[in-house]
PDB file of C-alpha atoms and ligand atoms in Angstrom:
ATOM      1  CA  MET A   1     -14.378 -12.944 -25.365  1.00 96.00           C
ATOM      2  CA  ARG A   2     -14.277 -16.477 -24.534  1.00 98.00           C
ATOM      3  CA  ILE A   3     -11.451 -18.981 -25.091  1.00 98.00           C
ATOM      4  CA  VAL A   4     -10.952 -22.548 -24.648  1.00 98.00           C
ATOM      5  CA  LEU A   5      -6.685 -22.836 -24.465  1.00 98.00           C
ATOM      6  CA  LEU A   6      -5.773 -26.538 -25.439  1.00 98.00           C
ATOM      7  CA  GLY A   7      -2.501 -28.211 -25.085  1.00 98.00           C
ATOM      8  CA  ALA A   8      -0.500 -31.003 -23.663  1.00 98.00           C
ATOM      9  CA  PRO A   9       0.546 -30.750 -20.008  1.00 98.00           C
ATOM     10  CA  GLY A  10       3.560 -28.472 -20.003  1.00 98.00           C
ATOM     11  CA  SER A  11       2.674 -26.778 -23.042  1.00 98.00           C
ATOM     12  CA  GLY A  12       2.513 -23.469 -21.559  1.00 98.00           C
ATOM     13  CA  LYS A  13      -1.412 -23.022 -21.063  1.00 98.00           C
ATOM     14  CA  GLY A  14      -0.802 -21.354 -17.558  1.00 98.00           C
ATOM     15  CA  THR A  15       1.837 -18.968 -18.654  1.00 98.00           C
ATOM     16  CA  GLN A  16       0.021 -17.954 -21.861  1.00 98.00           C
ATOM     17  CA  ALA A  17      -3.440 -17.616 -20.030  1.00 98.00           C
ATOM     18  CA  THR A  18      -1.968 -15.292 -17.350  1.00 98.00           C
ATOM     19  CA  ARG A  19      -0.946 -13.241 -20.150  1.00 98.00           C
ATOM     20  CA  LEU A  20      -4.077 -13.127 -21.812  1.00 98.00           C
ATOM     21  CA  LYS A  21      -6.099 -12.581 -18.733  1.00 98.00           C
ATOM     22  CA  THR A  22      -4.247  -9.260 -18.490  1.00 98.00           C
ATOM     23  CA  GLU A  23      -4.116  -7.955 -22.187  1.00 97.00           C
ATOM     24  CA  LEU A  24      -7.759  -8.847 -22.822  1.00 97.00           C
ATOM     25  CA  GLY A  25      -9.337  -8.019 -19.091  1.00 97.00           C
ATOM     26  CA  ILE A  26     -10.974 -11.496 -18.766  1.00 98.00           C
ATOM     27  CA  ALA A  27     -10.972 -14.293 -16.215  1.00 98.00           C
ATOM     28  CA  HIS A  28      -8.255 -17.065 -16.298  1.00 98.00           C
ATOM     29  CA  ILE A  29      -9.859 -20.114 -14.944  1.00 98.00           C
ATOM     30  CA  SER A  30      -7.546 -23.168 -14.899  1.00 98.00           C
ATOM     31  CA  THR A  31      -9.274 -26.355 -13.196  1.00 98.00           C
ATOM     32  CA  GLY A  32      -5.846 -27.721 -12.270  1.00 97.00           C
ATOM     33  CA  ASP A  33      -5.363 -24.517 -10.112  1.00 97.00           C
ATOM     34  CA  LEU A  34      -8.765 -24.842  -8.620  1.00 97.00           C
ATOM     35  CA  LEU A  35      -8.060 -28.793  -7.726  1.00 97.00           C
ATOM     36  CA  ARG A  36      -4.659 -27.894  -6.429  1.00 96.00           C
ATOM     37  CA  ALA A  37      -6.344 -25.065  -4.273  1.00 96.00           C
ATOM     38  CA  ALA A  38      -8.645 -27.716  -2.993  1.00 96.00           C
ATOM     39  CA  VAL A  39      -5.898 -29.835  -2.256  1.00 96.00           C
ATOM     40  CA  LYS A  40      -4.135 -27.460  -0.168  1.00 96.00           C
ATOM     41  CA  ALA A  41      -7.241 -26.449   1.721  1.00 97.00           C
ATOM     42  CA  GLY A  42      -7.733 -30.142   2.526  1.00 96.00           C
ATOM     43  CA  THR A  43     -11.317 -29.875   1.825  1.00 93.00           C
ATOM     44  CA  PRO A  44     -12.984 -33.573   1.115  1.00 91.00           C
ATOM     45  CA  LEU A  45     -12.923 -32.736  -2.531  1.00 90.00           C
ATOM     46  CA  GLY A  46      -9.260 -32.184  -2.452  1.00 93.00           C
ATOM     47  CA  LEU A  47      -8.504 -34.884  -0.631  1.00 92.00           C
ATOM     48  CA  ARG A  48     -10.271 -37.082  -3.051  1.00 91.00           C
ATOM     49  CA  ALA A  49      -8.706 -35.431  -6.108  1.00 95.00           C
ATOM     50  CA  LYS A  50      -4.894 -35.393  -4.676  1.00 96.00           C
ATOM     51  CA  ALA A  51      -4.401 -39.267  -5.256  1.00 95.00           C
ATOM     52  CA  VAL A  52      -5.641 -39.054  -8.701  1.00 97.00           C
ATOM     53  CA  MET A  53      -3.691 -36.114  -9.773  1.00 97.00           C
ATOM     54  CA  ASP A  54      -0.614 -37.338  -8.248  1.00 96.00           C
ATOM     55  CA  ALA A  55      -0.933 -40.479 -10.603  1.00 96.00           C
ATOM     56  CA  GLY A  56      -1.314 -38.201 -13.563  1.00 97.00           C
ATOM     57  CA  GLN A  57      -4.890 -39.351 -14.331  1.00 97.00           C
ATOM     58  CA  LEU A  58      -7.903 -37.490 -14.600  1.00 98.00           C
ATOM     59  CA  VAL A  59     -10.274 -36.242 -11.847  1.00 98.00           C
ATOM     60  CA  SER A  60     -13.915 -37.298 -12.173  1.00 97.00           C
ATOM     61  CA  ASP A  61     -16.055 -35.180 -14.727  1.00 98.00           C
ATOM     62  CA  GLU A  62     -18.624 -34.481 -12.130  1.00 96.00           C
ATOM     63  CA  ILE A  63     -16.356 -33.116  -9.562  1.00 95.00           C
ATOM     64  CA  VAL A  64     -14.527 -30.997 -12.290  1.00 97.00           C
ATOM     65  CA  LEU A  65     -17.609 -29.802 -13.679  1.00 97.00           C
ATOM     66  CA  ALA A  66     -19.303 -28.770 -10.302  1.00 95.00           C
ATOM     67  CA  MET A  67     -16.163 -26.709  -9.639  1.00 95.00           C
ATOM     68  CA  LEU A  68     -16.492 -25.134 -12.844  1.00 97.00           C
ATOM     69  CA  GLU A  69     -19.814 -23.994 -12.604  1.00 96.00           C
ATOM     70  CA  GLU A  70     -19.326 -22.724  -9.456  1.00 95.00           C
ATOM     71  CA  ARG A  71     -16.223 -20.542 -10.897  1.00 97.00           C
ATOM     72  CA  LEU A  72     -18.569 -19.415 -13.921  1.00 97.00           C
ATOM     73  CA  GLU A  73     -21.063 -17.894 -11.406  1.00 95.00           C
ATOM     74  CA  GLN A  74     -18.369 -15.370 -10.011  1.00 97.00           C
ATOM     75  CA  PRO A  75     -18.771 -12.080 -11.331  1.00 96.00           C
ATOM     76  CA  ASP A  76     -15.075 -11.670 -13.068  1.00 96.00           C
ATOM     77  CA  THR A  77     -16.171 -14.291 -15.593  1.00 97.00           C
ATOM     78  CA  HIS A  78     -19.015 -12.041 -17.114  1.00 95.00           C
ATOM     79  CA  ALA A  79     -16.772  -9.750 -19.091  1.00 95.00           C
ATOM     80  CA  GLY A  80     -15.122 -13.222 -20.570  1.00 98.00           C
ATOM     81  CA  PHE A  81     -12.765 -16.093 -19.735  1.00 98.00           C
ATOM     82  CA  ILE A  82      -9.959 -18.366 -20.663  1.00 98.00           C
ATOM     83  CA  LEU A  83     -10.664 -21.865 -19.611  1.00 98.00           C
ATOM     84  CA  ASP A  84      -7.112 -23.643 -19.067  1.00 98.00           C
ATOM     85  CA  GLY A  85      -7.117 -27.243 -18.515  1.00 98.00           C
ATOM     86  CA  TYR A  86     -11.185 -27.685 -19.511  1.00 98.00           C
ATOM     87  CA  PRO A  87     -12.389 -29.651 -21.245  1.00 98.00           C
ATOM     88  CA  ARG A  88      -9.908 -32.944 -20.975  1.00 98.00           C
ATOM     89  CA  ASN A  89     -12.403 -35.277 -22.865  1.00 98.00           C
ATOM     90  CA  LEU A  90     -15.199 -35.262 -25.121  1.00 98.00           C
ATOM     91  CA  ALA A  91     -17.892 -35.799 -22.366  1.00 98.00           C
ATOM     92  CA  GLN A  92     -16.239 -32.533 -20.614  1.00 98.00           C
ATOM     93  CA  ALA A  93     -16.459 -30.779 -24.461  1.00 98.00           C
ATOM     94  CA  ASP A  94     -20.351 -31.721 -24.120  1.00 98.00           C
ATOM     95  CA  ALA A  95     -20.816 -30.828 -20.852  1.00 98.00           C
ATOM     96  CA  LEU A  96     -19.286 -27.158 -21.390  1.00 98.00           C
ATOM     97  CA  ASP A  97     -21.155 -26.809 -24.514  1.00 98.00           C
ATOM     98  CA  ARG A  98     -24.481 -27.657 -22.683  1.00 98.00           C
ATOM     99  CA  LEU A  99     -23.501 -25.329 -19.529  1.00 97.00           C
ATOM    100  CA  LEU A 100     -22.401 -22.457 -21.735  1.00 97.00           C
ATOM    101  CA  LYS A 101     -25.714 -22.503 -23.956  1.00 97.00           C
ATOM    102  CA  ARG A 102     -27.704 -22.468 -20.661  1.00 95.00           C
ATOM    103  CA  ILE A 103     -25.771 -19.305 -19.282  1.00 93.00           C
ATOM    104  CA  GLY A 104     -25.735 -17.999 -22.729  1.00 94.00           C
ATOM    105  CA  GLN A 105     -22.146 -17.443 -23.014  1.00 95.00           C
ATOM    106  CA  PRO A 106     -21.078 -19.529 -26.092  1.00 96.00           C
ATOM    107  CA  LEU A 107     -17.130 -20.011 -26.658  1.00 97.00           C
ATOM    108  CA  ASP A 108     -15.873 -17.219 -29.229  1.00 97.00           C
ATOM    109  CA  ALA A 109     -12.319 -19.517 -29.980  1.00 98.00           C
ATOM    110  CA  VAL A 110     -10.291 -22.169 -29.308  1.00 98.00           C
ATOM    111  CA  LEU A 111      -6.686 -21.952 -29.255  1.00 98.00           C
ATOM    112  CA  LYS A 112      -4.338 -24.946 -29.325  1.00 98.00           C
ATOM    113  CA  LEU A 113      -0.527 -24.900 -28.126  1.00 98.00           C
ATOM    114  CA  ASN A 114       1.459 -27.502 -30.124  1.00 98.00           C
ATOM    115  CA  VAL A 115       4.419 -28.700 -28.263  1.00 98.00           C
ATOM    116  CA  PRO A 116       6.648 -31.938 -28.875  1.00 98.00           C
ATOM    117  CA  ASP A 117       6.639 -34.240 -26.033  1.00 98.00           C
ATOM    118  CA  ALA A 118      10.665 -33.934 -25.686  1.00 98.00           C
ATOM    119  CA  ASP A 119      10.182 -30.153 -24.890  1.00 98.00           C
ATOM    120  CA  ILE A 120       7.337 -31.020 -22.372  1.00 98.00           C
ATOM    121  CA  ILE A 121       9.544 -33.341 -20.885  1.00 98.00           C
ATOM    122  CA  LYS A 122      12.654 -30.896 -20.406  1.00 98.00           C
ATOM    123  CA  ARG A 123      10.077 -28.277 -19.456  1.00 98.00           C
ATOM    124  CA  THR A 124       8.407 -30.423 -16.493  1.00 98.00           C
ATOM    125  CA  GLU A 125      11.773 -31.871 -15.228  1.00 97.00           C
ATOM    126  CA  ILE A 126      12.924 -28.102 -14.782  1.00 98.00           C
ATOM    127  CA  ARG A 127       9.935 -27.192 -12.758  1.00 97.00           C
ATOM    128  CA  PHE A 128      10.102 -30.659 -10.899  1.00 97.00           C
ATOM    129  CA  LYS A 129      13.617 -29.567  -9.768  1.00 97.00           C
ATOM    130  CA  ALA A 130      12.638 -25.979  -8.940  1.00 97.00           C
ATOM    131  CA  GLU A 131       9.201 -26.321  -7.421  1.00 96.00           C
ATOM    132  CA  GLY A 132       8.861 -30.077  -7.010  1.00 93.00           C
ATOM    133  CA  ARG A 133       5.121 -30.291  -7.916  1.00 93.00           C
ATOM    134  CA  ALA A 134       4.259 -33.865  -7.386  1.00 91.00           C
ATOM    135  CA  ASP A 135       2.842 -34.875 -10.843  1.00 96.00           C
ATOM    136  CA  ASP A 136       5.840 -33.303 -12.803  1.00 97.00           C
ATOM    137  CA  ASP A 137       8.213 -36.196 -11.925  1.00 96.00           C
ATOM    138  CA  PRO A 138       9.073 -37.838 -15.232  1.00 96.00           C
ATOM    139  CA  GLU A 139       7.209 -40.900 -14.628  1.00 97.00           C
ATOM    140  CA  THR A 140       3.824 -39.261 -14.158  1.00 97.00           C
ATOM    141  CA  VAL A 141       4.699 -36.885 -16.821  1.00 98.00           C
ATOM    142  CA  ARG A 142       4.517 -39.781 -19.148  1.00 98.00           C
ATOM    143  CA  ARG A 143       1.622 -41.199 -17.849  1.00 98.00           C
ATOM    144  CA  ARG A 144      -0.078 -37.482 -18.300  1.00 98.00           C
ATOM    145  CA  LEU A 145       1.308 -37.336 -21.691  1.00 98.00           C
ATOM    146  CA  GLN A 146      -0.500 -40.677 -22.551  1.00 98.00           C
ATOM    147  CA  VAL A 147      -3.762 -39.393 -20.880  1.00 98.00           C
ATOM    148  CA  TYR A 148      -3.447 -36.317 -22.836  1.00 98.00           C
ATOM    149  CA  ALA A 149      -3.144 -38.444 -26.107  1.00 98.00           C
ATOM    150  CA  GLN A 150      -5.825 -40.836 -25.287  1.00 98.00           C
ATOM    151  CA  GLN A 151      -8.669 -38.441 -23.892  1.00 98.00           C
ATOM    152  CA  THR A 152      -7.853 -34.988 -24.746  1.00 98.00           C
ATOM    153  CA  ALA A 153      -6.291 -34.753 -28.221  1.00 97.00           C
ATOM    154  CA  PRO A 154      -9.885 -35.863 -29.562  1.00 98.00           C
ATOM    155  CA  VAL A 155     -11.219 -32.593 -27.971  1.00 98.00           C
ATOM    156  CA  ALA A 156      -9.270 -30.664 -30.510  1.00 98.00           C
ATOM    157  CA  ASP A 157     -11.168 -32.534 -33.459  1.00 98.00           C
ATOM    158  CA  TYR A 158     -14.555 -31.756 -31.610  1.00 98.00           C
ATOM    159  CA  TYR A 159     -13.973 -27.928 -31.861  1.00 98.00           C
ATOM    160  CA  SER A 160     -12.227 -28.119 -35.483  1.00 98.00           C
ATOM    161  CA  GLN A 161     -15.253 -29.541 -36.704  1.00 98.00           C
ATOM    162  CA  ARG A 162     -17.212 -26.800 -35.011  1.00 97.00           C
ATOM    163  CA  GLY A 163     -14.824 -24.147 -36.819  1.00 96.00           C
ATOM    164  CA  LEU A 164     -13.500 -22.904 -33.497  1.00 97.00           C
ATOM    165  CA  LEU A 165     -10.082 -24.099 -33.765  1.00 98.00           C
ATOM    166  CA  THR A 166      -7.062 -22.538 -34.333  1.00 98.00           C
ATOM    167  CA  GLU A 167      -3.473 -24.293 -33.844  1.00 98.00           C
ATOM    168  CA  VAL A 168      -0.657 -22.388 -32.653  1.00 98.00           C
ATOM    169  CA  ASP A 169       3.220 -23.407 -32.496  1.00 98.00           C
ATOM    170  CA  GLY A 170       3.799 -23.487 -28.527  1.00 98.00           C
ATOM    171  CA  VAL A 171       7.847 -23.376 -29.219  1.00 98.00           C
ATOM    172  CA  GLY A 172      10.067 -20.553 -28.710  1.00 98.00           C
ATOM    173  CA  ALA A 173      10.506 -17.802 -26.436  1.00 98.00           C
ATOM    174  CA  ILE A 174       7.198 -16.934 -24.097  1.00 98.00           C
ATOM    175  CA  GLU A 175       6.664 -13.474 -25.583  1.00 98.00           C
ATOM    176  CA  GLU A 176       6.990 -14.732 -29.311  1.00 98.00           C
ATOM    177  CA  ILE A 177       4.043 -17.433 -28.365  1.00 98.00           C
ATOM    178  CA  PHE A 178       1.837 -14.859 -26.814  1.00 98.00           C
ATOM    179  CA  THR A 179       2.201 -12.749 -30.212  1.00 98.00           C
ATOM    180  CA  ARG A 180       1.299 -15.804 -32.210  1.00 98.00           C
ATOM    181  CA  LEU A 181      -1.835 -16.370 -29.882  1.00 98.00           C
ATOM    182  CA  MET A 182      -3.150 -12.782 -29.967  1.00 98.00           C
ATOM    183  CA  ALA A 183      -2.538 -12.755 -33.622  1.00 98.00           C
ATOM    184  CA  ALA A 184      -4.703 -15.733 -34.032  1.00 97.00           C
ATOM    185  CA  LEU A 185      -7.342 -14.195 -31.891  1.00 97.00           C
ATOM    186  CA  LYS A 186      -7.302 -10.918 -34.107  1.00 95.00           C
ATOM    187  CA  SER A 187      -7.506 -13.118 -37.575  1.00 91.00           C
ATOM    188  CA  ARG A 188     -10.466 -15.086 -36.182  1.00 86.00           C
ATOM    189  CA  SER A 189     -12.257 -11.937 -35.227  1.00 81.00           C
ATOM    190  CA  THR A 190     -11.428 -10.111 -38.382  1.00 79.00           C
ATOM    191  CA  ALA A 191     -12.660 -13.294 -40.243  1.00 73.00           C
ATOM    192  CA  ALA A 192     -15.814 -13.289 -38.196  1.00 64.00           C
ATOM    193  CA  VAL A 193     -16.683  -9.738 -39.297  1.00 53.00           C
TER     194      VAL A 193
HETATM  195  P1  LIG B 201      -3.264 -28.896 -14.758  1.00 94.78           P
HETATM  196  O1  LIG B 201      -2.956 -27.999 -13.718  1.00 94.78           O
HETATM  197  O2  LIG B 201      -4.154 -28.431 -15.758  1.00 94.78           O
HETATM  198  O3  LIG B 201      -1.796 -29.563 -15.421  1.00 94.78           O
HETATM  199  P2  LIG B 201      -1.281 -29.827 -17.240  1.00 94.78           P
HETATM  200  O4  LIG B 201      -2.479 -29.195 -17.979  1.00 94.78           O
HETATM  201  O5  LIG B 201      -1.580 -31.424 -17.093  1.00 94.78           O
HETATM  202  O6  LIG B 201      -0.055 -29.215 -17.148  1.00 94.78           O
HETATM  203  P3  LIG B 201       0.684 -27.941 -16.721  1.00 94.78           P
HETATM  204  O7  LIG B 201      -0.026 -26.867 -15.984  1.00 94.78           O
HETATM  205  O8  LIG B 201       1.739 -28.265 -15.798  1.00 94.78           O
HETATM  206  O9  LIG B 201       0.845 -27.233 -17.859  1.00 94.78           O
HETATM  207  P4  LIG B 201       0.595 -25.942 -18.593  1.00 94.78           P
HETATM  208  O10 LIG B 201       0.154 -26.323 -20.018  1.00 94.78           O
HETATM  209  O11 LIG B 201      -0.254 -25.067 -17.656  1.00 94.78           O
HETATM  210  O12 LIG B 201       2.164 -25.270 -18.877  1.00 94.78           O
HETATM  211  P5  LIG B 201       2.733 -24.224 -17.785  1.00 94.78           P
HETATM  212  O13 LIG B 201       2.336 -22.667 -18.244  1.00 94.78           O
HETATM  213  O14 LIG B 201       2.535 -24.394 -16.504  1.00 94.78           O
HETATM  214  O15 LIG B 201      -3.779 -30.401 -14.410  1.00 94.78           O
HETATM  215  C1  LIG B 201      -3.015 -31.187 -13.184  1.00 94.78           C
HETATM  216  C2  LIG B 201      -4.061 -32.311 -13.025  1.00 94.78           C
HETATM  217  O16 LIG B 201      -5.461 -31.803 -12.641  1.00 94.78           O
HETATM  218  C3  LIG B 201      -4.316 -33.277 -13.949  1.00 94.78           C
HETATM  219  O17 LIG B 201      -3.386 -34.268 -14.423  1.00 94.78           O
HETATM  220  C4  LIG B 201      -5.614 -33.804 -13.710  1.00 94.78           C
HETATM  221  O18 LIG B 201      -5.612 -34.844 -12.714  1.00 94.78           O
HETATM  222  C5  LIG B 201      -6.479 -32.707 -12.909  1.00 94.78           C
HETATM  223  N1  LIG B 201      -7.130 -31.830 -13.611  1.00 94.78           N
HETATM  224  C6  LIG B 201      -7.072 -30.885 -14.036  1.00 94.78           C
HETATM  225  N2  LIG B 201      -8.084 -30.334 -15.117  1.00 94.78           N
HETATM  226  C7  LIG B 201      -8.906 -31.339 -15.277  1.00 94.78           C
HETATM  227  C8  LIG B 201      -9.997 -31.676 -15.872  1.00 94.78           C
HETATM  228  N3  LIG B 201     -10.852 -30.673 -16.648  1.00 94.78           N
HETATM  229  N4  LIG B 201     -10.884 -33.162 -15.718  1.00 94.78           N
HETATM  230  C9  LIG B 201     -10.207 -33.829 -14.879  1.00 94.78           C
HETATM  231  N5  LIG B 201      -8.942 -33.693 -14.021  1.00 94.78           N
HETATM  232  C10 LIG B 201      -8.328 -32.474 -14.251  1.00 94.78           C
HETATM  233  O19 LIG B 201       4.245 -24.374 -18.300  1.00 94.78           O
HETATM  234  C11 LIG B 201       4.732 -25.669 -17.989  1.00 94.78           C
HETATM  235  C12 LIG B 201       6.293 -25.262 -17.588  1.00 94.78           C
HETATM  236  O20 LIG B 201       7.087 -24.923 -18.766  1.00 94.78           O
HETATM  237  C13 LIG B 201       6.516 -23.989 -16.527  1.00 94.78           C
HETATM  238  O21 LIG B 201       7.456 -24.308 -15.774  1.00 94.78           O
HETATM  239  C14 LIG B 201       6.633 -22.839 -17.458  1.00 94.78           C
HETATM  240  O22 LIG B 201       7.513 -21.978 -16.915  1.00 94.78           O
HETATM  241  C15 LIG B 201       7.528 -23.545 -18.488  1.00 94.78           C
HETATM  242  N6  LIG B 201       7.230 -22.833 -19.815  1.00 94.78           N
HETATM  243  C16 LIG B 201       6.062 -22.270 -20.215  1.00 94.78           C
HETATM  244  N7  LIG B 201       6.217 -21.648 -21.657  1.00 94.78           N
HETATM  245  C17 LIG B 201       7.663 -22.027 -21.980  1.00 94.78           C
HETATM  246  C18 LIG B 201       8.416 -21.903 -22.894  1.00 94.78           C
HETATM  247  N8  LIG B 201       7.626 -20.984 -24.292  1.00 94.78           N
HETATM  248  N9  LIG B 201       9.505 -22.352 -23.110  1.00 94.78           N
HETATM  249  C19 LIG B 201       9.999 -22.755 -22.005  1.00 94.78           C
HETATM  250  N10 LIG B 201       9.592 -23.227 -20.662  1.00 94.78           N
HETATM  251  C20 LIG B 201       8.039 -22.691 -21.009  1.00 94.78           C
HETATM  252 MG1  LIG B 202      -1.417 -25.103 -16.260  1.00 94.78          MG
END
């Protein structure tokens, strides 16, 4: 199964993707995690990406697409994958469409976690205090939310028009939200039969 998980920063994409990966036996691909690994490793790409990420802006489409293409070549993705944090704008959605057509692996579903900004601000504040992730400081979170509203929100319409989108309430206990996501996937696959 090949899934895109959409949602604002802090909406729980990473948390839920980890569970979906285990439940469905598919790969979890987070472009944010890949970029943070490059930053940590101090690669030239990581050095370029760091300032952009710390400012809460999007890293260039070319860099992220190249990283994703490389990741999709790894064998653990053959059983399927969850994309977390990609696509983040319409150009990336188009690029993904072309890439998946080329490798013959079309998407099965796009799930969107809906979480109000007030909850996101609370969640990221807690994580900022606990883990100190650089882009979780309140001002950068506001910037990330703006970037999401301007550039990423239209991606949901893109998938809705293609009949792939299911929206899920992303507020509540983590297990409860996971149950909602699994139910959404199940009803999609039943509808497809
Ligand atoms: P990325 O790493 O993708 O970050 P993000 O989407 O902005 O947000 P998070 O990862 O913080 O949130 P999440 O939705 O995964 O939620 P999580 O499960 O962590 O991107 C970082 C940066 O990299 C971008 O700003 C950009 O610069 C760059 N980048 C990445 N992809 C890119 C792309 N495609 N193109 C260009 N640039 C790109 O949960 C958040 C917190 O809430 C956690 O502490 C968690 O424990 C908690 N939590 C989760 N669920 C619940 C719940 N139900 N109740 C209470 N708390 C909860
Ligand atoms: Mg994440």
